[in-house]
Amino acid sequence: ELRTPLNSILGWARLLQDGNLEEEQSRRALTTIIKNSELQNKLIEDLLDVARIVSGKLQIEQGEAAIAEVVSQAADSVRPSAEAKSLDLTVAIGEGAENVIVNGDANRLGQGITNLLSNALKFTPEGGRIELALKNANGRV
């Protein structure tokens, strides 16, 4: 998986370097390079986190997090990939869940939710549907 985004980045960069792309193709190439660079960065960060976990050096930043905001940001981060695969990605935030504050590391919570959504994207067939629902059940989400 580490090589997949890099192959796309290199391929489009070489095409841009050749100078034979139309303006619209060049814009598409740059968009793809940016998207795959961000994906590559995320994969490297995940790999570094695994190394930190194994070595016992992973730091958790305890604090309060608005879980609805964390969930929405995670969904927004994978939405372009969902659209590219013609997937219907919806986030349903139930009544009373929109203001729930949880104790934890907002970045790590977001990372976990993003990873779950990424797996859902990977294993949902093209044209499928992914729904992430956040519900408040007596103060628990």
mmCIF file of C-alpha atoms in Angstrom:
data_model
loop_
_atom_site.group_PDB
_atom_site.id
_atom_site.type_symbol
_atom_site.label_atom_id
_atom_site.label_comp_id
_atom_site.label_asym_id
_atom_site.label_seq_id
_atom_site.Cartn_x
_atom_site.Cartn_y
_atom_site.Cartn_z
ATOM 1 C CA GLU A 1 0.000 0.000 0.000
ATOM 2 C CA LEU A 2 2.897 2.393 0.542
ATOM 3 C CA ARG A 3 3.893 2.245 -3.126
ATOM 4 C CA THR A 4 0.425 2.762 -4.630
ATOM 5 C CA PRO A 5 0.160 6.541 -4.089
ATOM 6 C CA LEU A 6 3.820 7.019 -4.955
ATOM 7 C CA ASN A 7 3.358 5.298 -8.340
ATOM 8 C CA SER A 8 0.536 7.696 -9.179
ATOM 9 C CA ILE A 9 2.548 10.713 -8.026
ATOM 10 C CA LEU A 10 5.566 9.725 -10.112
ATOM 11 C CA GLY A 11 3.475 8.870 -13.171
ATOM 12 C CA TRP A 12 1.638 12.186 -13.227
ATOM 13 C CA ALA A 13 4.792 14.159 -12.380
ATOM 14 C CA ARG A 14 6.591 12.618 -15.360
ATOM 15 C CA LEU A 15 3.686 13.469 -17.652
ATOM 16 C CA LEU A 16 3.747 17.054 -16.386
ATOM 17 C CA GLN A 17 7.507 17.202 -16.866
ATOM 18 C CA ASP A 18 7.126 16.132 -20.497
ATOM 19 C CA GLY A 19 4.903 19.181 -21.068
ATOM 20 C CA ASN A 20 2.465 17.399 -23.383
ATOM 21 C CA LEU A 21 -0.675 17.711 -21.251
ATOM 22 C CA GLU A 22 -3.556 20.052 -21.980
ATOM 23 C CA GLU A 23 -4.441 22.615 -19.297
ATOM 24 C CA GLU A 24 -7.367 20.565 -17.923
ATOM 25 C CA GLN A 25 -5.218 17.410 -17.839
ATOM 26 C CA SER A 26 -2.499 19.339 -16.008
ATOM 27 C CA ARG A 27 -5.001 20.487 -13.374
ATOM 28 C CA ARG A 28 -6.232 16.912 -12.967
ATOM 29 C CA ALA A 29 -2.639 15.707 -12.682
ATOM 30 C CA LEU A 30 -1.848 18.242 -9.956
ATOM 31 C CA THR A 31 -5.034 17.381 -8.058
ATOM 32 C CA THR A 32 -4.138 13.695 -8.219
ATOM 33 C CA ILE A 33 -0.567 14.390 -7.093
ATOM 34 C CA ILE A 34 -1.811 16.404 -4.106
ATOM 35 C CA LYS A 35 -4.409 13.785 -3.151
ATOM 36 C CA ASN A 36 -1.904 10.949 -3.373
ATOM 37 C CA SER A 37 0.759 12.945 -1.519
ATOM 38 C CA GLU A 38 -1.703 13.440 1.333
ATOM 39 C CA LEU A 39 -2.533 9.716 1.273
ATOM 40 C CA GLN A 40 1.177 8.850 1.274
ATOM 41 C CA ASN A 41 1.702 11.154 4.246
ATOM 42 C CA LYS A 42 -1.154 9.484 6.124
ATOM 43 C CA LEU A 43 0.238 6.011 5.429
ATOM 44 C CA ILE A 44 3.666 7.064 6.691
ATOM 45 C CA GLU A 45 2.119 8.637 9.814
ATOM 46 C CA ASP A 46 0.180 5.412 10.458
ATOM 47 C CA LEU A 47 3.360 3.379 10.064
ATOM 48 C CA LEU A 48 5.212 5.681 12.463
ATOM 49 C CA ASP A 49 2.346 5.338 14.942
ATOM 50 C CA VAL A 50 2.668 1.550 14.809
ATOM 51 C CA ALA A 51 6.382 1.906 15.554
ATOM 52 C CA ARG A 52 5.561 4.240 18.462
ATOM 53 C CA ILE A 53 3.023 1.758 19.823
ATOM 54 C CA VAL A 54 5.493 -1.126 19.606
ATOM 55 C CA SER A 55 8.202 0.914 21.326
ATOM 56 C CA GLY A 56 5.807 2.233 23.967
ATOM 57 C CA LYS A 57 6.409 5.837 22.890
ATOM 58 C CA LEU A 58 2.992 6.722 21.505
ATOM 59 C CA GLN A 59 1.736 9.803 23.302
ATOM 60 C CA ILE A 60 -1.951 10.338 23.908
ATOM 61 C CA GLU A 61 -3.096 13.925 24.358
ATOM 62 C CA GLN A 62 -5.984 13.670 26.807
ATOM 63 C CA GLY A 63 -8.614 16.337 26.516
ATOM 64 C CA GLU A 64 -12.189 17.000 25.626
ATOM 65 C CA ALA A 65 -13.406 16.373 22.098
ATOM 66 C CA ALA A 66 -16.709 17.141 20.402
ATOM 67 C CA ILE A 67 -17.301 13.687 18.955
ATOM 68 C CA ALA A 68 -19.734 14.882 16.254
ATOM 69 C CA GLU A 69 -17.061 17.255 14.952
ATOM 70 C CA VAL A 70 -14.420 14.503 15.015
ATOM 71 C CA VAL A 71 -16.744 12.161 13.086
ATOM 72 C CA SER A 72 -17.651 14.847 10.526
ATOM 73 C CA GLN A 73 -14.000 15.761 9.918
ATOM 74 C CA ALA A 74 -13.065 12.098 9.465
ATOM 75 C CA ALA A 75 -15.862 11.654 6.931
ATOM 76 C CA ASP A 76 -14.829 14.825 5.088
ATOM 77 C CA SER A 77 -11.255 13.541 4.841
ATOM 78 C CA VAL A 78 -12.316 10.388 2.957
ATOM 79 C CA ARG A 79 -15.198 11.921 0.978
ATOM 80 C CA PRO A 80 -13.093 12.577 -2.177
ATOM 81 C CA SER A 81 -12.119 8.898 -2.276
ATOM 82 C CA ALA A 82 -15.764 7.902 -1.825
ATOM 83 C CA GLU A 83 -16.818 10.182 -4.665
ATOM 84 C CA ALA A 84 -14.078 8.795 -6.906
ATOM 85 C CA LYS A 85 -15.559 5.326 -6.354
ATOM 86 C CA SER A 86 -19.158 6.584 -6.769
ATOM 87 C CA LEU A 87 -19.959 5.672 -3.169
ATOM 88 C CA ASP A 88 -22.719 7.318 -1.172
ATOM 89 C CA LEU A 89 -21.048 8.310 2.112
ATOM 90 C CA THR A 90 -23.430 9.720 4.689
ATOM 91 C CA VAL A 91 -22.993 10.787 8.282
ATOM 92 C CA ALA A 92 -26.092 10.676 10.464
ATOM 93 C CA ILE A 93 -25.728 12.515 13.759
ATOM 94 C CA GLY A 94 -28.680 11.660 15.953
ATOM 95 C CA GLU A 95 -30.589 13.959 18.253
ATOM 96 C CA GLY A 96 -28.570 14.756 21.342
ATOM 97 C CA ALA A 97 -25.335 13.447 19.829
ATOM 98 C CA GLU A 98 -24.364 16.726 18.183
ATOM 99 C CA ASN A 99 -23.205 18.233 21.473
ATOM 100 C CA VAL A 100 -21.649 15.208 23.185
ATOM 101 C CA ILE A 101 -18.163 15.841 24.536
ATOM 102 C CA VAL A 102 -15.900 12.847 25.143
ATOM 103 C CA ASN A 103 -12.645 12.594 27.039
ATOM 104 C CA GLY A 104 -9.752 11.430 24.919
ATOM 105 C CA ASP A 105 -7.322 12.384 22.204
ATOM 106 C CA ALA A 106 -9.317 14.056 19.414
ATOM 107 C CA ASN A 107 -6.568 13.399 16.852
ATOM 108 C CA ARG A 108 -6.349 9.693 17.710
ATOM 109 C CA LEU A 109 -10.141 9.351 17.754
ATOM 110 C CA GLY A 110 -10.268 10.968 14.327
ATOM 111 C CA GLN A 111 -7.482 8.726 13.092
ATOM 112 C CA GLY A 112 -9.359 5.632 14.248
ATOM 113 C CA ILE A 113 -12.622 6.724 12.636
ATOM 114 C CA THR A 114 -10.808 7.672 9.425
ATOM 115 C CA ASN A 115 -9.161 4.239 9.331
ATOM 116 C CA LEU A 116 -12.546 2.542 9.801
ATOM 117 C CA LEU A 117 -14.012 4.617 6.986
ATOM 118 C CA SER A 118 -10.998 3.900 4.766
ATOM 119 C CA ASN A 119 -11.548 0.183 5.274
ATOM 120 C CA ALA A 120 -15.230 0.610 4.462
ATOM 121 C CA LEU A 121 -14.240 2.428 1.252
ATOM 122 C CA LYS A 122 -11.822 -0.309 0.336
ATOM 123 C CA PHE A 123 -14.335 -3.133 0.757
ATOM 124 C CA THR A 124 -17.537 -1.472 -0.471
ATOM 125 C CA PRO A 125 -18.240 -2.175 -4.136
ATOM 126 C CA GLU A 126 -18.396 0.741 -6.550
ATOM 127 C CA GLY A 127 -21.737 2.520 -6.377
ATOM 128 C CA GLY A 128 -22.364 1.232 -2.839
ATOM 129 C CA ARG A 129 -23.345 3.034 0.324
ATOM 130 C CA ILE A 130 -21.519 3.714 3.586
ATOM 131 C CA GLU A 131 -23.375 5.237 6.514
ATOM 132 C CA LEU A 132 -21.741 6.359 9.719
ATOM 133 C CA ALA A 133 -24.285 6.932 12.466
ATOM 134 C CA LEU A 134 -23.588 8.692 15.742
ATOM 135 C CA LYS A 135 -26.252 8.250 18.403
ATOM 136 C CA ASN A 136 -26.602 9.388 21.992
ATOM 137 C CA ALA A 137 -27.728 6.561 24.258
ATOM 138 C CA ASN A 138 -28.018 7.973 27.775
ATOM 139 C CA GLY A 139 -24.814 9.982 27.466
ATOM 140 C CA ARG A 140 -22.939 7.273 25.583
ATOM 141 C CA VAL A 141 -22.190 7.483 21.900
#
